[in-house]
Short mmCIF file of C-alpha atoms in Angstrom, two decimals:
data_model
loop_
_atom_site.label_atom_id
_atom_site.label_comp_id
_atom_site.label_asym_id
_atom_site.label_seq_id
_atom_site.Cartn_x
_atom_site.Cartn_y
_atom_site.Cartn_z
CA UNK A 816 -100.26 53.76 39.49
CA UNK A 817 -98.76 52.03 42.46
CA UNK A 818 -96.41 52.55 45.67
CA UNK A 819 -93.64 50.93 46.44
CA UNK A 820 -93.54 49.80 49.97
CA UNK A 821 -92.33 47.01 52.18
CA UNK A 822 -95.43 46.14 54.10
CA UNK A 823 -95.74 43.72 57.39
CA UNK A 824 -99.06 42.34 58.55
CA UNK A 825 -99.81 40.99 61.56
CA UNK A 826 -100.77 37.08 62.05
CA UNK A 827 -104.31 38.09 62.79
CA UNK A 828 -104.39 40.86 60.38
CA UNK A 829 -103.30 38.10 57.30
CA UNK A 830 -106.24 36.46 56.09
CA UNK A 831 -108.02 40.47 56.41
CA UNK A 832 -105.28 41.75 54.51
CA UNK A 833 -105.35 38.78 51.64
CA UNK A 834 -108.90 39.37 51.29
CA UNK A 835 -108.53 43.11 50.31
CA UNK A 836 -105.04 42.31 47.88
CA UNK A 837 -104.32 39.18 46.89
CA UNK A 838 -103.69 35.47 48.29
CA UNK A 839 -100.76 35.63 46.20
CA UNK A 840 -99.75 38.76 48.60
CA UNK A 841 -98.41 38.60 51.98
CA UNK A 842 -97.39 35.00 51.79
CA UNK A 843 -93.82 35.41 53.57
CA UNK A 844 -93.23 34.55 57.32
CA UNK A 845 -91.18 37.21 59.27
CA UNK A 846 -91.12 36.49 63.17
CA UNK A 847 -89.71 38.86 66.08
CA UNK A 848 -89.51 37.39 69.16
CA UNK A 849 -92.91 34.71 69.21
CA UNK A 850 -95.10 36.80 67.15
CA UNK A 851 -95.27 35.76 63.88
CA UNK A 852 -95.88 38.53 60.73
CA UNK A 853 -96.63 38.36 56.99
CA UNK A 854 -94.82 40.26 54.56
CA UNK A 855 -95.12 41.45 50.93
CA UNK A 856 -92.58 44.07 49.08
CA UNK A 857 -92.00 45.65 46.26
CA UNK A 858 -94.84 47.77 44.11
CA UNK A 859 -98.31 47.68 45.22
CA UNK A 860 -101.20 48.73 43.48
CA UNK A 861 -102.77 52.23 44.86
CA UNK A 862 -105.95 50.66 45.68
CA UNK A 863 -104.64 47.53 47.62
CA UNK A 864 -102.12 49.68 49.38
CA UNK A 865 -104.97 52.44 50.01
CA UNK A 866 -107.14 49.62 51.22
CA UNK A 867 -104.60 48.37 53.61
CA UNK A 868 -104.02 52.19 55.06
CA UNK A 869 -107.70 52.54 55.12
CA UNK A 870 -108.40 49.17 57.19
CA UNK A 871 -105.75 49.92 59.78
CA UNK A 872 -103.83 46.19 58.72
CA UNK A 873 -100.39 47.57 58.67
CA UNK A 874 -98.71 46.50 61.86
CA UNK A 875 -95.33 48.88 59.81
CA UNK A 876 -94.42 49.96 56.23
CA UNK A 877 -90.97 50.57 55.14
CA UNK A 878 -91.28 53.44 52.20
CA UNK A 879 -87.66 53.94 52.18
CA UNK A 880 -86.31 53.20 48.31
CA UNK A 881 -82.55 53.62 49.77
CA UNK A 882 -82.87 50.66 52.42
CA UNK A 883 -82.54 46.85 51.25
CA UNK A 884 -85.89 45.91 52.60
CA UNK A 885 -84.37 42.90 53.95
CA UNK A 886 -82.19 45.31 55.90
CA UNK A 887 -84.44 47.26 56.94
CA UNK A 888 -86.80 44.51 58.29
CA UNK A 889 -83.94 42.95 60.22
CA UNK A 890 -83.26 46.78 61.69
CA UNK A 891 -86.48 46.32 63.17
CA UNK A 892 -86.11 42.99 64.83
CA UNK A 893 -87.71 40.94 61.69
CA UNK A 894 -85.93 37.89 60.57
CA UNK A 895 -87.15 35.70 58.20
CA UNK A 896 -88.90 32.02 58.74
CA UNK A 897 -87.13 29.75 56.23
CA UNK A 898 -88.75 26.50 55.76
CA UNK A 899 -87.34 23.94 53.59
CA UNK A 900 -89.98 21.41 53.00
CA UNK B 330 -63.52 9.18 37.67
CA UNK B 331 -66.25 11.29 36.72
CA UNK B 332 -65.08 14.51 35.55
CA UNK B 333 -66.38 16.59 32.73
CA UNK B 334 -62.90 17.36 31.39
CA UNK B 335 -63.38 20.75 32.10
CA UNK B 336 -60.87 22.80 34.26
CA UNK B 337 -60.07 26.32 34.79
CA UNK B 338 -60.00 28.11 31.27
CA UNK B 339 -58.43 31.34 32.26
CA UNK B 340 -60.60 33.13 29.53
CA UNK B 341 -62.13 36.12 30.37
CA UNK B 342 -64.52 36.84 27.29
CA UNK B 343 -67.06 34.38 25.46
CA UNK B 344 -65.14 33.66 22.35
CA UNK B 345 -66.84 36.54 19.54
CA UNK B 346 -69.65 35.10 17.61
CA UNK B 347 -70.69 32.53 19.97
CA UNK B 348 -74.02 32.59 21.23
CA UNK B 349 -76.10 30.38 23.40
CA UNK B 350 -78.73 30.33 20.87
CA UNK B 351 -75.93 27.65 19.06
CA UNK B 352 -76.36 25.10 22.17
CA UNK B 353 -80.72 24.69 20.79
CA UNK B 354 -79.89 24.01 17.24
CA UNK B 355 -81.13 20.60 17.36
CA UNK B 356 -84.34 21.05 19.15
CA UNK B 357 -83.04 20.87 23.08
CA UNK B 358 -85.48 21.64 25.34
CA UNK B 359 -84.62 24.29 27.88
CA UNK B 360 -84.65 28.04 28.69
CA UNK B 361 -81.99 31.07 27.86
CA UNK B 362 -82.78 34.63 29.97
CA UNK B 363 -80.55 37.66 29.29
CA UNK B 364 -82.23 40.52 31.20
CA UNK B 365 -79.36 43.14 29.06
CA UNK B 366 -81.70 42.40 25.93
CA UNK B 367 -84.16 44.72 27.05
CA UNK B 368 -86.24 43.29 24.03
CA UNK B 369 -86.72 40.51 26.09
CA UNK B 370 -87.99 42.83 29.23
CA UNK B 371 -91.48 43.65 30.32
CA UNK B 372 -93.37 44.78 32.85
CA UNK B 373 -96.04 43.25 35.01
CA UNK B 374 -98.56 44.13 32.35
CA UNK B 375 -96.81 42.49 29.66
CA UNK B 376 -96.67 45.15 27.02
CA UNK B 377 -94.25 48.00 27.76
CA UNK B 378 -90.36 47.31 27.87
CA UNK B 379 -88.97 48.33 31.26
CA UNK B 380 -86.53 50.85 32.18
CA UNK B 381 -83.32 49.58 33.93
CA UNK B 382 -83.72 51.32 37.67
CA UNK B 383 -80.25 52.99 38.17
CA UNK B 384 -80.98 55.47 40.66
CA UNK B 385 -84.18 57.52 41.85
CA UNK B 386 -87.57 56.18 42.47
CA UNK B 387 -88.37 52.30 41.95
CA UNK B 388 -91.69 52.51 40.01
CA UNK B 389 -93.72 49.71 37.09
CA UNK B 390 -91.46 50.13 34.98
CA UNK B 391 -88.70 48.72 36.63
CA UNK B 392 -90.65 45.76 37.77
CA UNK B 393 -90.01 42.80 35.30
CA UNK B 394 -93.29 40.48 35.23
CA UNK B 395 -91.70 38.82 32.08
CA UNK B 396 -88.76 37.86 31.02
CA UNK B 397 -88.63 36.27 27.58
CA UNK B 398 -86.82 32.94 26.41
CA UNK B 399 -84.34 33.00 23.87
CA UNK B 400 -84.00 29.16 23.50
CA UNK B 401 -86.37 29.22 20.80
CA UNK B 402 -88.59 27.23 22.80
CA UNK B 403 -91.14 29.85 24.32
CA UNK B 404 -90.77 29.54 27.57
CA UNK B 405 -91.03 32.87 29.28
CA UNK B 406 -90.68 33.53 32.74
CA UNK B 407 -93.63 35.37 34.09
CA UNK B 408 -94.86 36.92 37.50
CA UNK B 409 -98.64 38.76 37.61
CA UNK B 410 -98.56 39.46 41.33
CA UNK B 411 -96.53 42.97 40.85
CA UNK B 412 -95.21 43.38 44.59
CA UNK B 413 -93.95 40.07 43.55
CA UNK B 414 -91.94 41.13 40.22
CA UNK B 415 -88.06 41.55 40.38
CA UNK B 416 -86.74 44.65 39.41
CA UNK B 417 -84.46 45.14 36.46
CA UNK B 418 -81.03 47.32 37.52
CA UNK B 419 -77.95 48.10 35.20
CA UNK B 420 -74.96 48.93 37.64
CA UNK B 421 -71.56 48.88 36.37
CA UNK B 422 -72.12 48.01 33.18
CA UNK B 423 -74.03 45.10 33.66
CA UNK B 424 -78.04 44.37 33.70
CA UNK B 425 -79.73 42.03 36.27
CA UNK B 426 -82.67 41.23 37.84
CA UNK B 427 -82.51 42.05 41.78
CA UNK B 428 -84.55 39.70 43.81
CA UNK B 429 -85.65 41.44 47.48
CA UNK B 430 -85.41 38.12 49.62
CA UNK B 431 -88.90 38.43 50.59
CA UNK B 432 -91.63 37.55 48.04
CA UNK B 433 -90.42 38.10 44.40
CA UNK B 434 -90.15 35.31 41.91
CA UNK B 435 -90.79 34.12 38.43
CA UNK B 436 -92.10 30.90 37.05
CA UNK B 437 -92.52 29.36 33.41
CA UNK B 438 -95.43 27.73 31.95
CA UNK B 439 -94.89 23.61 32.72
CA UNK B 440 -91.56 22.63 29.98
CA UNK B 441 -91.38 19.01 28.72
CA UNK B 442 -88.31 17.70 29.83
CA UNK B 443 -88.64 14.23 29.78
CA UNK B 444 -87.20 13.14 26.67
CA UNK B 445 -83.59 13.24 28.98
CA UNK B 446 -82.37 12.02 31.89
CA UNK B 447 -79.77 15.04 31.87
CA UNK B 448 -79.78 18.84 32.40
CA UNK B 449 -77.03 21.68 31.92
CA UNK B 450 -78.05 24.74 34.20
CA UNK B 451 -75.64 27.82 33.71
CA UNK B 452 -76.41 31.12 35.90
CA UNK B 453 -74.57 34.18 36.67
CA UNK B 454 -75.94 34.64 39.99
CA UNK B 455 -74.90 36.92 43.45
CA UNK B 456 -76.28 36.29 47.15
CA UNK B 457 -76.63 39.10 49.62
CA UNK B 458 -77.04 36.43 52.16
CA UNK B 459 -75.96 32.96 53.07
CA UNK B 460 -79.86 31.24 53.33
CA UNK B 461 -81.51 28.60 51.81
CA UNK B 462 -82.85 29.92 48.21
CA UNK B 463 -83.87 28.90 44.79
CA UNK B 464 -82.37 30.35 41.90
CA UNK B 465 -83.42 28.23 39.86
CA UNK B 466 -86.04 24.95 40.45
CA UNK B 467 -88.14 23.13 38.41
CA UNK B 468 -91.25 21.73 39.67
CA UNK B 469 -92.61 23.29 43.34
CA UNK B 470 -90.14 21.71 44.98
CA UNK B 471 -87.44 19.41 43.64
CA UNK B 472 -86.84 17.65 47.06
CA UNK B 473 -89.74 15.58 46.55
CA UNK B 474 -90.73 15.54 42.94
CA UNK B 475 -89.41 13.44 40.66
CA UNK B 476 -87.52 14.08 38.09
CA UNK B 477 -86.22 17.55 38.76
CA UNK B 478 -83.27 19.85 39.76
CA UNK B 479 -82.80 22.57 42.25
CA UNK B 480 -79.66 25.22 42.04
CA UNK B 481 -79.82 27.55 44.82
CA UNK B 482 -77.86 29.15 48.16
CA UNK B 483 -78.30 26.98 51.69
CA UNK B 484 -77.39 28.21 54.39
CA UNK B 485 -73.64 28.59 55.67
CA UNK B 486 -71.36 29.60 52.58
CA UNK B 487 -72.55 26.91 50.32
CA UNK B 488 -73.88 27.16 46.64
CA UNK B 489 -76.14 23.68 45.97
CA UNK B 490 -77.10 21.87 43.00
CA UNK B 491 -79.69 19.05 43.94
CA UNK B 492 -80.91 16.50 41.54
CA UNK B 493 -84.12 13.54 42.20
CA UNK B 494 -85.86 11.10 41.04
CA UNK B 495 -86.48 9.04 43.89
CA UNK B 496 -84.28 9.97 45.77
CA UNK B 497 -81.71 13.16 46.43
CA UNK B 498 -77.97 14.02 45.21
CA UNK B 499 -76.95 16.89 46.86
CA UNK B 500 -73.54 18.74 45.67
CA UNK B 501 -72.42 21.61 47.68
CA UNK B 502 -69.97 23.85 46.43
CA UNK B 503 -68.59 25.25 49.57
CA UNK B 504 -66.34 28.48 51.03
CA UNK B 505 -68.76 31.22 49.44
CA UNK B 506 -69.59 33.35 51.93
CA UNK B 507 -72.29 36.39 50.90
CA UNK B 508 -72.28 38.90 49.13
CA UNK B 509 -70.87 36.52 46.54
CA UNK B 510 -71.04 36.71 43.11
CA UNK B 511 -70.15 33.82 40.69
CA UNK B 512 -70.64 31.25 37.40
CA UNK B 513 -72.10 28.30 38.49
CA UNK B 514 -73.04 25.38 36.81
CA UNK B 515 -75.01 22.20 37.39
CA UNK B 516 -74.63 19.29 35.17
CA UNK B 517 -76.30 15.98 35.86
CA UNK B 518 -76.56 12.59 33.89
CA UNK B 519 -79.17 10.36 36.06
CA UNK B 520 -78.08 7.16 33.86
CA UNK B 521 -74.57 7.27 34.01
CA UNK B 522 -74.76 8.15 37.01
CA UNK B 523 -72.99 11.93 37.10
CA UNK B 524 -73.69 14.98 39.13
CA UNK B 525 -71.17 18.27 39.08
CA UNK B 526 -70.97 21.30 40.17
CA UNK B 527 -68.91 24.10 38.66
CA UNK B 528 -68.55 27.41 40.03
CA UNK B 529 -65.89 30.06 38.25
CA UNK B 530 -64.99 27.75 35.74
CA UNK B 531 -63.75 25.34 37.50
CA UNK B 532 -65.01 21.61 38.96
CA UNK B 533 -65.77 21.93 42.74
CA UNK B 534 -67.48 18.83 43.24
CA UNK B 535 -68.61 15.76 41.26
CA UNK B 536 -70.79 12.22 42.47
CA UNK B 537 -70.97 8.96 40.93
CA UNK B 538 -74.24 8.40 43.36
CA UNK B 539 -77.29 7.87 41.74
CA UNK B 540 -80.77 9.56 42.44
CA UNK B 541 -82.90 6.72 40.54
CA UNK B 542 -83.79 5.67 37.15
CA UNK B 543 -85.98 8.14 34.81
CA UNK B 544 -85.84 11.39 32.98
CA UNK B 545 -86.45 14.65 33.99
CA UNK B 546 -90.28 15.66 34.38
CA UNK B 547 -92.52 17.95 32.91
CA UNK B 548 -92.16 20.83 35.07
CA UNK B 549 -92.58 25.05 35.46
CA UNK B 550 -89.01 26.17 36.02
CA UNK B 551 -88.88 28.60 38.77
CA UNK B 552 -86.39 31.78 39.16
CA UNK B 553 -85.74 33.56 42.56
CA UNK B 554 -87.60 31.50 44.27
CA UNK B 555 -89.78 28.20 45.04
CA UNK B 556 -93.11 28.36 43.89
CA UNK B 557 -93.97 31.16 41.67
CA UNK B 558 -92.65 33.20 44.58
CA UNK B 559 -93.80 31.68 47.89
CA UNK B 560 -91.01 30.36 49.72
CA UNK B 561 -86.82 30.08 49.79
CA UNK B 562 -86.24 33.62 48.06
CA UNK B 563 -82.92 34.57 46.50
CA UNK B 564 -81.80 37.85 48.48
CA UNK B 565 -79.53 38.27 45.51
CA UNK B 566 -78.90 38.96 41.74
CA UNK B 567 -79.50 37.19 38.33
CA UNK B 568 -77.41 38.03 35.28
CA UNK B 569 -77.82 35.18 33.00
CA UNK B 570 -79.20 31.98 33.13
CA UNK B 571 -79.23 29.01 30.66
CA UNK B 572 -80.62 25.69 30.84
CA UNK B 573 -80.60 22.20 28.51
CA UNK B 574 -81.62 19.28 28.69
CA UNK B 575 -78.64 18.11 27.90
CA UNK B 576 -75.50 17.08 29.16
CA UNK B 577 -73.34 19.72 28.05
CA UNK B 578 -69.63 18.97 26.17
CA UNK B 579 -66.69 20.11 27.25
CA UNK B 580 -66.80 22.58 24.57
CA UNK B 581 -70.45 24.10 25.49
CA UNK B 582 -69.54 24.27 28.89
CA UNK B 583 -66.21 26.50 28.35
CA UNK B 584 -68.06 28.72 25.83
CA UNK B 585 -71.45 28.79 27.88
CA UNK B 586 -69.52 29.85 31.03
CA UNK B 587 -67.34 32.23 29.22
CA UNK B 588 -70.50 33.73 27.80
CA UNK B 589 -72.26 33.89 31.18
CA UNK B 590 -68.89 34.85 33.03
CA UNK B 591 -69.26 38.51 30.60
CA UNK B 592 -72.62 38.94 31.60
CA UNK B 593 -72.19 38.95 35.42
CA UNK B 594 -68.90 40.42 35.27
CA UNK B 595 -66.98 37.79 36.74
CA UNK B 596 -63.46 36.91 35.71
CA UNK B 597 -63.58 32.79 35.31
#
């Protein structure tokens, strides 16, 4: 069972929300304006994404299957931190 | 002159009866991914095939944690984090594997490449946006390891194949601005030295530079992004992608990227 959802973090929320899913999750810098977020998308688990409800660690969630989840993001003022190493 | 003798083919079908399997019939190392064998498909859990997501709700079992190799050679591309697992889609006729842009990737257990200093990478690829992205990378980052290739999007309206050992060749194939869909191919020879890019059939760049002396490495090959997933993600589409360890003939290269061209629906 899972839920698909694009999920956003907050910088002080990240090492919280890694703790109750995965350090594989959330690994994916968005920024709007000088605050920085963490993002994972696609399906979660029920229990990670319960967890996350449950612990108040979403700073927003994006449920909507019909909106690119990039798009939506950038809707919302998101853009992505590329870092080429 | 360093051309691959390879121009435009105006075919728009892989000759009947070819099949990439043909380019690993003497043992070359490398990879072949067809997401329309949906044999080849599983999800995150590894046992049940998926179900191509056409419309409706996006659930498991349109998540694709595995994608098998049909090289021969048993390297599968495999993802356990399931937010992090591409979805399979069949629109139009066609079967891909839709990367989000955000965290989804795919990586293969470590392959053996270094019985060659060359490599043949052939992907039927699209990019929602113009951003630096892997499509396909082996080791965690080919900009500093040696011995290793990226093929990926930068950002502008560029499509880059980048080959090291110690140091970088860059080739950009430039003017394709997202969404863009296409056949591209990277084809390197680190001895001779050569380095090409191909997109559509047809040479769009070659270099006589040189990135160093050696053969590839023994690396995990990495699809839709760097890392297993962590950083550059393809906002995009792959339809096909096939890669030796080889430098391809003239006569792989026209039937590989007619073969490829069928898959992603692109007219080369």
């Amino acid at each position: 069972m899972s839920v698909f959802a694009t999920i956003v973090v907050s910088n002080s929320n990240k090492v919280e929300a890694q703790a109750l899913t995965s350090l594989d999750m959330f690994t994916t810098e968005f920024k709007k304006g000088l605050r920085k977020y963490w993002v994972s998308s696609g399906n979660f688990p029920q229990d990670y994404y319960d967890a996350l409800i449950d612990n108040d660690l979403v700073y927003l969630s994006l449920t909507d299957q019909n909106v690119k989840p990039t798009s939506g993001l950038f809707d919302l003022g998101l853009s992505k931190v590329i870092t080429e190493d | 002159m360093y051309g691959l003798g390879v121009n435009r083919l105006g075919v728009t079908n892989a000759p009947s009866g070819f099949s990439p399997l043909s380019l690993f019939a003497n043992g070359e190392q490398g990879v072949w991914y067809d997401p329309s064998d949906l044999t080849t498909v599983f999800q995150q859990d590894g046992t049940t095939a998926t179900i191509p997501w056409t419309s409706g709700d996006i659930l498991d079992a349109n998540r694709v944690g595995k994608l098998v190799d049909k090289s021969g050679n048993g390297k599968d591309a495999l993802q356990t984090t399931l937010s992090k697992c591409p979805a399979l889609k069949y629109v139009g006729g066609l079967y891909y594997l839709e990367f989000d842009g955000i965290d989804d990737g795919l990586q293969t257990a470590s392959i053996d490449f270094s019985s060659s200093d060359a490599m043949s990478v052939f992907t039927g690829v699209r990019k929602e946006a113009d951003e630096t992205s892997v499509v396909a990378e082996i080791s965690d980052n080919a900009g500093t390891n040696a011995g290793a290739f990226r093929f990926g999007s930068i950002s502008g309206d560029k499509w880059r194949y980048s080959v090291r050992v110690d140091s970088t060749v860059n080739l950009n194939a430039n003017s394709y601005t997202a969404p863009q869909t296409n056949v591209v191919t990277g084809l390197n020879d680190f001895s001779d030295p050569v380095t090409t890019i191909r997109v559509d059939g047809a040479e769009i760049a070659t270099s006589a530079n040189s990135p160093g002396t050696g053969n590839f490495g023994d690396h995990a090959l990495n699809l839709g992004a760097r890392g297993n997933g962590s950083s550059l993600h393809l906002d995009g589409r792959i339809y096909s992608v096939v890669v030796r360890n080889v430098l391809s003939n003239a006569n792989d290269i026209a039937l590989t990227e007619a073969y490829v061209a069928t898959k992603t629906g692109v007219t080369i």
